[in-house]
Short mmCIF file of C-alpha atoms and ligand atoms in Angstrom, two decimals:
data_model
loop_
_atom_site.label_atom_id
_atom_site.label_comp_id
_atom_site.label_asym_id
_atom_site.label_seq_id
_atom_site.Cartn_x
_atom_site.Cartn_y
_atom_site.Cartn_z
CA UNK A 20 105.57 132.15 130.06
CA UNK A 21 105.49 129.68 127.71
CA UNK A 22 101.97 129.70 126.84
CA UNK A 23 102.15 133.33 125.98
CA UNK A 24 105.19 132.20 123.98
CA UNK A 25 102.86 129.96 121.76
CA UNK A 26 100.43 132.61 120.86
CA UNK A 27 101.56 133.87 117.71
CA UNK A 28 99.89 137.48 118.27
CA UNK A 29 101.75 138.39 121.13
CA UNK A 30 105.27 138.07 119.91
CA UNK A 31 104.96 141.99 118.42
CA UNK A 32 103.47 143.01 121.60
CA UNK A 33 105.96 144.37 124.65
CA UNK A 34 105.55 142.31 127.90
CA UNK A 35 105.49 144.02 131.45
CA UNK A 36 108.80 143.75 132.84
CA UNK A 37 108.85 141.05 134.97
CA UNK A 38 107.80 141.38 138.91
CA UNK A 39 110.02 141.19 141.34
CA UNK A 40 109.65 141.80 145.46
CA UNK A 41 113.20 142.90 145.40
CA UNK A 42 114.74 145.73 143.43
CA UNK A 43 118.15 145.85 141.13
CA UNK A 44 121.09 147.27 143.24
CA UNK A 45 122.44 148.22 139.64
CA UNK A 46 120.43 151.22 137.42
CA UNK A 47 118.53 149.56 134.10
CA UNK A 48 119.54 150.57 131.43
CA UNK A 49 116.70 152.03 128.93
CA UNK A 50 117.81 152.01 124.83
CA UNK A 51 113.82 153.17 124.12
CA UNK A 52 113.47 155.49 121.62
CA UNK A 53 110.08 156.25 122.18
CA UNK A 54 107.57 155.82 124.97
CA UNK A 55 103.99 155.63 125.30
CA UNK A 56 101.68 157.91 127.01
CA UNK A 57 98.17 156.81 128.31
CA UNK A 58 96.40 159.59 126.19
CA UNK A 59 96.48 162.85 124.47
CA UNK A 60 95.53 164.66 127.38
CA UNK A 61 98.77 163.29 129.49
CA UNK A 62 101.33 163.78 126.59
CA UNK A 63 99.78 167.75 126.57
CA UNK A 64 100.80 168.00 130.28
CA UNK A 65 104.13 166.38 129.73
CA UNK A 66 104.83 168.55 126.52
CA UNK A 67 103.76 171.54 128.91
CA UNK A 68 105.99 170.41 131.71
CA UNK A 69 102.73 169.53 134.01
CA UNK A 70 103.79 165.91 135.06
CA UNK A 71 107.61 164.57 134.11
CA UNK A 72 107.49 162.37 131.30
CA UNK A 73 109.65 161.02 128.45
CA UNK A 74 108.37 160.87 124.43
CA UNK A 75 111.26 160.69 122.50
CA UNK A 76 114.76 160.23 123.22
CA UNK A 77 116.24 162.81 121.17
CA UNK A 78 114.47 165.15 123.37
CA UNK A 79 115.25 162.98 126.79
CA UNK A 80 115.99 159.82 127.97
CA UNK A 81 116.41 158.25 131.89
CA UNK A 82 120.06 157.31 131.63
CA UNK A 83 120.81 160.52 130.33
CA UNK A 84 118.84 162.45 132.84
CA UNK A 85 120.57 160.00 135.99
CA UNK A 86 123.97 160.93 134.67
CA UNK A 87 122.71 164.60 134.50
CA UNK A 88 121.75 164.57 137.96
CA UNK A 89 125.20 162.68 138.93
CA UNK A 90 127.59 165.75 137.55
CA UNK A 91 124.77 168.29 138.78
CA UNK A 92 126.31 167.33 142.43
CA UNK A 93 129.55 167.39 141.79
CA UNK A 94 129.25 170.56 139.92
CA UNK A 95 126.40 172.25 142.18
CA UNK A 96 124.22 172.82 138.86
CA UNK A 97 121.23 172.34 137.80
CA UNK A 98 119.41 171.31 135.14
CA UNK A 99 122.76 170.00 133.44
CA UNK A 100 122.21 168.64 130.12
CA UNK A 101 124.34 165.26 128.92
CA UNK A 102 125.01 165.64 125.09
CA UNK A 103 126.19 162.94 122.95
CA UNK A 104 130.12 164.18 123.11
CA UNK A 105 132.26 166.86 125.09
CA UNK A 106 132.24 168.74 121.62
CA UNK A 107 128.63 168.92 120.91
CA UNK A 108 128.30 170.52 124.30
CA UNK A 109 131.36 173.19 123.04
CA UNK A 110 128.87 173.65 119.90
CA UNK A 111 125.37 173.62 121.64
CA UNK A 112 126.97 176.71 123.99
CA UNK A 113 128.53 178.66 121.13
CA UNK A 114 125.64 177.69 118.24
CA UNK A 115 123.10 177.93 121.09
CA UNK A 116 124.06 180.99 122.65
CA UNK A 117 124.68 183.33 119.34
CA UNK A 118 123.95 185.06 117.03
CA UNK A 119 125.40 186.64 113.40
CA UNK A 120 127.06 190.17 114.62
CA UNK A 121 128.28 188.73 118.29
CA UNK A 122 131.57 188.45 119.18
CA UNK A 123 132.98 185.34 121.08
CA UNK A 124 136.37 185.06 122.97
CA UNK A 125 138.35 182.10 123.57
CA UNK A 126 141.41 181.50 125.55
CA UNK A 127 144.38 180.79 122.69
CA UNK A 128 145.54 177.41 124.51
CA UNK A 129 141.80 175.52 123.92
CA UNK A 130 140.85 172.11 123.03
CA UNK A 131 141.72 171.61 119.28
CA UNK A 132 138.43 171.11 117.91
CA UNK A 133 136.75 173.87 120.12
CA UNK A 134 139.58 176.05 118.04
CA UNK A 135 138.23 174.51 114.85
CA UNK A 136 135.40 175.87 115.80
CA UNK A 137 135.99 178.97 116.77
CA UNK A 138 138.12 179.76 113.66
CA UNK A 139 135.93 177.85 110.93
CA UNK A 140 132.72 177.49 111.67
CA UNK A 141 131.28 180.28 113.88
CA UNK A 142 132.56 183.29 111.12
CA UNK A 143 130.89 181.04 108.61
CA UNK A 144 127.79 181.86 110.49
CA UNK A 145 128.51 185.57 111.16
CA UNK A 146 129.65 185.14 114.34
CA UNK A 147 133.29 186.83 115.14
CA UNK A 148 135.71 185.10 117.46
CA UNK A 149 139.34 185.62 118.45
CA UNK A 150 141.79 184.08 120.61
CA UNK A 151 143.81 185.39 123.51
CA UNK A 152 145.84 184.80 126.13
CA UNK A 153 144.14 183.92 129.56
CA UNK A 154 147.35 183.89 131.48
CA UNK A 155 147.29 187.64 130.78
CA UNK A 156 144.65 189.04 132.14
CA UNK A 157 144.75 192.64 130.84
CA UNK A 158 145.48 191.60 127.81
CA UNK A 159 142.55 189.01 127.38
CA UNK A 160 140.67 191.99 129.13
CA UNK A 161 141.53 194.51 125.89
CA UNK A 162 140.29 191.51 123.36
CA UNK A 163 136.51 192.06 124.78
CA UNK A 164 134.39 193.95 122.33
CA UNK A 165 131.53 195.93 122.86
CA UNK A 166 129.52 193.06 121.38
CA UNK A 167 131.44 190.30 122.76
CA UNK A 168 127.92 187.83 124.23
CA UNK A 169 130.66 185.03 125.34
CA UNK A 170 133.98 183.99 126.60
CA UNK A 171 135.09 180.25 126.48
CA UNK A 172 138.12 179.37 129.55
CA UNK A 173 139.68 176.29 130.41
CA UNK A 174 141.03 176.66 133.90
CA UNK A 175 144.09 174.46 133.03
CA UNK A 176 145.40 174.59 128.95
CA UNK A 177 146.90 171.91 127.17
CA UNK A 178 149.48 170.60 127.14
CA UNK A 179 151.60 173.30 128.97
CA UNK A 180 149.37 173.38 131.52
CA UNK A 181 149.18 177.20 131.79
CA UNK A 182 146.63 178.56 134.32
CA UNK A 183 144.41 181.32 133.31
CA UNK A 184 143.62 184.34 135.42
CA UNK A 185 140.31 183.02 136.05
CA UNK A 186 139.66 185.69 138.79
CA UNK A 187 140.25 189.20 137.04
CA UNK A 188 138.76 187.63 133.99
CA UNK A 189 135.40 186.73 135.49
CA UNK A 190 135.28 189.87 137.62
CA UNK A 191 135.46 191.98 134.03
CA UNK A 192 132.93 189.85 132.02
CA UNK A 193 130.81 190.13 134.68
CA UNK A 194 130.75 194.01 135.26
CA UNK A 195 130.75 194.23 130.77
CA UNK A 196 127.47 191.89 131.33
CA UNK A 197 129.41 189.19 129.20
CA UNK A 198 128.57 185.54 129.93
CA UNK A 199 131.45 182.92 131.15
CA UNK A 200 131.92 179.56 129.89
CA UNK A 201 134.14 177.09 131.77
CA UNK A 202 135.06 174.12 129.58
CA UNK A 203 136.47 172.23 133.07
CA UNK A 204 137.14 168.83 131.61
CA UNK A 205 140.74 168.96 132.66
CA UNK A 206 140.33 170.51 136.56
CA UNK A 207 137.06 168.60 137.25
CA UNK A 208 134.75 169.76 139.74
CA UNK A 209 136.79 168.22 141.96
CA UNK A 210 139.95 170.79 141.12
CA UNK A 211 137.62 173.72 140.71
CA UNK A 212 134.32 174.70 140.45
CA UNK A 213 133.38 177.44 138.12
CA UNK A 214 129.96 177.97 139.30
CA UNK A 215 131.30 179.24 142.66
CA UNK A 216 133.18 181.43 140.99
CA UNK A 217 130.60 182.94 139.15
CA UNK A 218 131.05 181.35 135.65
CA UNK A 219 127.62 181.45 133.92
CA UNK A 220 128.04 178.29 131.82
CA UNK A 221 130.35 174.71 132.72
CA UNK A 222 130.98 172.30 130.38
CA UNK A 223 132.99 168.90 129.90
CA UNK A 224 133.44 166.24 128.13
CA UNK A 225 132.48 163.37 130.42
CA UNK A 226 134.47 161.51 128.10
CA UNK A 227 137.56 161.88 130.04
CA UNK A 228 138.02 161.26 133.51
CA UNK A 229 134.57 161.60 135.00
CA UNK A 230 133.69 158.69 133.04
CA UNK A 231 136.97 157.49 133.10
CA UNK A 232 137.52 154.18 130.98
CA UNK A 233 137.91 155.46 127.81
CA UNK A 234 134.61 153.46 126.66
CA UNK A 235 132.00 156.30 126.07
CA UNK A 236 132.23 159.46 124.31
CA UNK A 237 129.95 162.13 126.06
CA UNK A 238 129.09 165.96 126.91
CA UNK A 239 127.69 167.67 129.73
CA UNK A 240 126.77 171.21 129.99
CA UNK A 241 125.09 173.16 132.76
CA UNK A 242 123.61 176.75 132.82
CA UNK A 243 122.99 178.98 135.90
CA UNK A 244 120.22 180.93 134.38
CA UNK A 245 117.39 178.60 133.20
CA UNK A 246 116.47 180.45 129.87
CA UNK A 247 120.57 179.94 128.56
CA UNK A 248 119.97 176.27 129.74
CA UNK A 249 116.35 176.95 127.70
CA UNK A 250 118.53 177.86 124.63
CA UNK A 251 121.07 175.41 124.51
CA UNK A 252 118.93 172.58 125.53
CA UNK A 253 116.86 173.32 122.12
CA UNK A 254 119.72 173.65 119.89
CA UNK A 255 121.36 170.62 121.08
CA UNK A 256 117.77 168.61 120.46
CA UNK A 257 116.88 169.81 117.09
CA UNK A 258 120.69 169.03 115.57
CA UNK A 259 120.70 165.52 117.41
CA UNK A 260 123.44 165.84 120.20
CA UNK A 261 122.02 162.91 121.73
CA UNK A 262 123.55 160.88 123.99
CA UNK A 263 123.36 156.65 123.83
CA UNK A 264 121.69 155.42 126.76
CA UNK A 265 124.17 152.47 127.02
CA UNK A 266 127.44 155.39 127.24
CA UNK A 267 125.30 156.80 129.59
CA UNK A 268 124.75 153.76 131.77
CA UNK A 269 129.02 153.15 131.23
CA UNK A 270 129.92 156.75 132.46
CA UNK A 271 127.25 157.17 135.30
CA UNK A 272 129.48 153.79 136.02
CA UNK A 273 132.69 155.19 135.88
CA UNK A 274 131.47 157.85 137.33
CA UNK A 275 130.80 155.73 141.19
CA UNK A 276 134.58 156.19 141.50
CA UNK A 277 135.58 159.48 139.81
CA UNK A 278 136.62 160.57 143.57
CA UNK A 279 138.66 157.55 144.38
CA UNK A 280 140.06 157.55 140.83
CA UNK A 281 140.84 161.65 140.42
CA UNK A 282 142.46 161.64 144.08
CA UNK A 283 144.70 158.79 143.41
CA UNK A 284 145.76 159.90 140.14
CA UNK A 285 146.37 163.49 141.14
CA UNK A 286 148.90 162.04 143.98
CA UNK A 287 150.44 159.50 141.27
CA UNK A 288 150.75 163.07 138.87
CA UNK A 289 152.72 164.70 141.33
CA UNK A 290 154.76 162.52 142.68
CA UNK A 291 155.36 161.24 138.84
CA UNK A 292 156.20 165.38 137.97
CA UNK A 293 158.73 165.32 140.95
CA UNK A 294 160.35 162.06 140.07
CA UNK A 295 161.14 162.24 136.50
CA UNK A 296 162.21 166.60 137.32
CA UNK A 297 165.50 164.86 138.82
CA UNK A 298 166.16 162.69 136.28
CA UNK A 299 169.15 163.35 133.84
CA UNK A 300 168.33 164.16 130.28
CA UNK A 301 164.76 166.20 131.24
CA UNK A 302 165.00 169.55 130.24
CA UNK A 303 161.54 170.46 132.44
CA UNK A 304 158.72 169.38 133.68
CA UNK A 305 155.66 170.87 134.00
CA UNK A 306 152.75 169.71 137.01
CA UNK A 307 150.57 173.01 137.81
CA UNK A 308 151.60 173.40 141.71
CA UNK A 309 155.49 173.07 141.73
CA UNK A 310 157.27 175.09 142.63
CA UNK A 311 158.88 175.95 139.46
CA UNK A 312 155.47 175.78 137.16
CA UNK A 313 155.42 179.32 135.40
CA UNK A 314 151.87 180.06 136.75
CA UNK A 315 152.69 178.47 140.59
CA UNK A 316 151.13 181.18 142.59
CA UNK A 317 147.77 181.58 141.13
CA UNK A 318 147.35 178.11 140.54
CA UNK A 319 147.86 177.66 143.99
CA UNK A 320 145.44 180.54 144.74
CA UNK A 321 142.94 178.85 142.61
CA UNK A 322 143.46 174.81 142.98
CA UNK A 323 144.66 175.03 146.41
CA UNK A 324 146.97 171.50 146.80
CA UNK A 325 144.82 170.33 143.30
CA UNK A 326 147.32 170.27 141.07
CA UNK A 327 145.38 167.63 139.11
CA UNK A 328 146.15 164.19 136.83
CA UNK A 329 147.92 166.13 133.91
CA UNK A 330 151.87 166.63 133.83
CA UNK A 331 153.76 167.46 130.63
CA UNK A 332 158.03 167.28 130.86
CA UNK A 333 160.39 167.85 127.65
CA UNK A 334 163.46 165.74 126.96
CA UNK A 335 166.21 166.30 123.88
CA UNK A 336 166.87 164.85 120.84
CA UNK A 337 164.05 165.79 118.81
CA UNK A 338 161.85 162.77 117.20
CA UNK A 339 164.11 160.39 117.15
CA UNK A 340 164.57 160.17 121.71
CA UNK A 341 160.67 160.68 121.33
CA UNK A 342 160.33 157.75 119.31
CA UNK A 343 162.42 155.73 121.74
CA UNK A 344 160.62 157.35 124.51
CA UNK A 345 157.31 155.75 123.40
CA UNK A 346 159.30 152.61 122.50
CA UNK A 347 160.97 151.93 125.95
CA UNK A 348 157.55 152.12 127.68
CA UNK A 349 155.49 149.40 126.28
CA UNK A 350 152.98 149.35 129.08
CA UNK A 351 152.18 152.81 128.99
CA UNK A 352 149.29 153.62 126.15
CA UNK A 353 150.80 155.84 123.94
CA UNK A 354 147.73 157.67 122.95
CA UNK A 355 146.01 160.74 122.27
CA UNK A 356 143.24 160.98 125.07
CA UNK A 357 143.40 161.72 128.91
CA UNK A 358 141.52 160.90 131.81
CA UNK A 359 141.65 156.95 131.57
CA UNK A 360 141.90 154.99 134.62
CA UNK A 361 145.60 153.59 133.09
CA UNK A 362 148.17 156.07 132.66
CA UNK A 363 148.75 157.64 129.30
CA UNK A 364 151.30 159.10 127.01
CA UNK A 365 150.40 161.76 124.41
CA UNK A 366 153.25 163.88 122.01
CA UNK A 367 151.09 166.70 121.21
CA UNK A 368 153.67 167.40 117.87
CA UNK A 369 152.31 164.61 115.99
CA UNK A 370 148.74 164.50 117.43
CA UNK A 371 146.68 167.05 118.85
CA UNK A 372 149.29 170.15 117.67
CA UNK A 373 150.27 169.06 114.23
CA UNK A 374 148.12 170.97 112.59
CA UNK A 375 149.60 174.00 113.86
CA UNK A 376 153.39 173.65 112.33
CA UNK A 377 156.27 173.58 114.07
CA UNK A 378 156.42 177.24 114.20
CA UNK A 379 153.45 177.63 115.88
CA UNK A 380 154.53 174.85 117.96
CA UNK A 381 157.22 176.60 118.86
CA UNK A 382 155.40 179.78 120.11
CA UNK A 383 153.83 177.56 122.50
CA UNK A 384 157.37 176.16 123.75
CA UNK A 385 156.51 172.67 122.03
CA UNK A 386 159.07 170.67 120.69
CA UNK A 387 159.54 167.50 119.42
CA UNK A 388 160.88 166.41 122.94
CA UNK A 389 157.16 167.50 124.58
CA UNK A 390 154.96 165.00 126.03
CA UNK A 391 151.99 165.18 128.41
CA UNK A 392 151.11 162.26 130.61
CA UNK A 393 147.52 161.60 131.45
CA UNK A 394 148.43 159.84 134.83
CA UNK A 395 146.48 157.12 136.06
CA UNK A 396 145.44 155.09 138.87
CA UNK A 397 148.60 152.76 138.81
CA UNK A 398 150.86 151.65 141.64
CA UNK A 399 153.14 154.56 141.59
CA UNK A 400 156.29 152.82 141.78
CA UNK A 401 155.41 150.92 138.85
CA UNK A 402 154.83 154.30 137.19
CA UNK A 403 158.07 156.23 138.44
CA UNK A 404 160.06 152.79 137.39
CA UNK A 405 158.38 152.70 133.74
CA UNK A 406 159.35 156.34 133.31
CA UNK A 407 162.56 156.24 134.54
CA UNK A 408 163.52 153.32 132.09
CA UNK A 409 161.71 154.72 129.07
CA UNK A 410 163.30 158.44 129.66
CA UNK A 411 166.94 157.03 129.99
CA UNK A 412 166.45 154.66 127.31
CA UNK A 413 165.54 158.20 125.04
CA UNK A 414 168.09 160.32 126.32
CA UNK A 415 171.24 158.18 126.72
C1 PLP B 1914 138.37 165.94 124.90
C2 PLP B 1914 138.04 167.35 125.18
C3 PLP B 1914 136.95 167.96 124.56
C4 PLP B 1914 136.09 167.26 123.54
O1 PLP B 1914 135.43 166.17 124.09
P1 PLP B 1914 134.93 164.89 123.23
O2 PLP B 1914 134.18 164.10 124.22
O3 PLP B 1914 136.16 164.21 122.70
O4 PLP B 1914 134.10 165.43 122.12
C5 PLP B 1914 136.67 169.28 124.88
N1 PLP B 1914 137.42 169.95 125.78
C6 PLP B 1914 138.48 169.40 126.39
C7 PLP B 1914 139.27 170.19 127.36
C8 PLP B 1914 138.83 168.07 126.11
O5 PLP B 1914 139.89 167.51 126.72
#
């Protein structure tokens, strides 16, 4: 070692990694950009798919393709693609999948920015959209059009937590040869899994709980015909949706104890949704297989006992109890993400609905007094205790 050291030449030139008779229990991480192939004729045959091999990691990289292969089991895909955020994977299905004259359909409860997109950006390119209701099936049914290629469904909206009518939905698209997307970042594979229920396309942003520490932003997307996956694999490496191989290396993980993690939280989430329903001053509360949830009997037919980690509840008093909501419970992040291991707080109002106005707020029933809870992995006494003391001190 230290001879080579001395020799002034060799301090540009990359060393073998050193030998070792036993292997790393942990997987390396690789930040290469490029690689080297012995000679033209090999990087032919691993441009032509011949022998595996990586050239460039815009195109590909090993951490990417491990954490690919980790959310291809839970999700029973194949092939899935990890994209540098849960949004490019919402724009490598849209941008990937159309064209100017189609039509694309999105439930009217989605992610924000997969709105943003829908509304801005795809028209821009001469592709239609609209937005309807997914709750209502025959409804959502009448907003197909004759040259409708796609429609985007999250199984679980936010933050009302409204279930869609997943079943008659898919049943139509498929029979009108139009392709499903699930975005199932909030369900998880472990809630639901689209591809058994014949969606064509499943996304999610791995930011959230699959990865699960709120310390990498990611995207996976998976394809159950090989020439979509063709299609948005190639849009999503010529604009640069790549993924860092270090957030790769932090979600695969986080991604070790997504079962252990989802599980507990989903138990914390419902015994936190019954807990604070009988507390004074709560004017509802909404968890997804209550009794009392609006949607109760299909999500029951679709999650079974999954009810998930989301619950959302509404108290009085407009801003003012919610600022003393946030206030009273100092250990509880009050922050505009979900699916961290520590519970969290979000008042969609001021963060991911402001933009529509309170009017449009209202039409989706929410008020100043609406929060949704991103429920964590916590002792759930601590939890039921923290809420308790932060919704009394709001409401007295
Ligand atoms: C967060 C989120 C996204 C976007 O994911 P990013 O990783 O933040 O880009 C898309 N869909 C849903 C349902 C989300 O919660």
């Amino acid at each position: 070692m230290e001879s080579r050291m001395r020799d002034k030449e060799s301090l540009v030139r990359r060393m073998a990694w050193p030998e070792s008779a036993s292997r790393a229990v942990g997987t390396p991480i690789q930040p290469s950009v490029v690689y080297a192939s012995p000679d033209p004729d090999t990087l032919d045959a691993q441009y032509e798919g011949r022998v595996q091999g990586y050239t460039y990691a815009r195109e590909g990289h090993p951490n990417a393709d491990v954490l690919a292969f980790k959310i291809d089991s839970l999700e029973r895909a194949d092939g899935g693609i990890v994209l540098g955020s849960g949004m490019a994977a919402v724009a490598a299905v849209l941008m990937g999948l159309t064209r100017a004259g189609d039509h694309v359909l999105g439930g009217d409860q989605l992610y924000g920015r997969s709105l943003r997109l829908m509304r801005e950006d795809l028209p821009r390119l001469g592709v239609a959209t609209s937005l309807a209701d997914p709750t209502d099936a025959a409804r959502f049914i009448a907003a197909i059009r004759p040259e409708t290629r796609l429609i985007l469904l999250e199984v679980v909206s936010n933050p009302t937590l409204r279930v869609a009518d997943m079943a008659a939905i898919m049943a139509e698209a498929r029979a009108r040869g139009v392709l499903v997307v699930v975005d199932n970042t909030f369900t998880t594979p472990r809630g639901y899994q689209p591809f058994a229920h014949g969606a064509d396309i499943v996304l999610h942003s791995v930011t959230k709980i699959l990865a699960g520490h709120s310390d990498a932003t990611l995207g996976y997307v998976a394809a159950a015909d090989p020439a979509h996956r063709k299609a948005i694999y190639d849009f999503a490496v010529t604009v640069g949706f790549t993924p860092s191989p270090f957030d790769c290396w932090l979600a695969e993980r986080g991604l070790y104890s997504f079962e252990l993690r989802y599980d507990r939280a989903e138990e914390n989430a419902r015994a936190l949704a019954d807990h604070i329903a009988g507390l004074p001053g709560v004017r509802r509360v909404l968890y997804p297989t209550r009794p009392d949830h609006p949607d109760h009997n299909r999500a029951v037919a679709l999650l079974g006992t999954r009810g998930g980690h989301m619950v959302s509840f509404e108290i009085g008093g407009g801003r003012a109890a919610a600022n003393r909501l946030t206030q009273a419970a100092p250990n509880i992040a009050f922050a505009p993400t979900l699916g961290d291991i520590g519970t969290t707080l979000s008042h969609p109002a001021s963060s991911s609905h402001r933009a529509l106005g309170a009017e449009g707020r209202a039409a989706l029933g929410i008020s100043e007094g609406f929060f949704r809870v991103s429920v964590g992995v916590e002792d759930i006494n601590l939890l039921t205790h923290e809420f308790e003391t932060a919704i009394r001190a709001a409401t007295a």
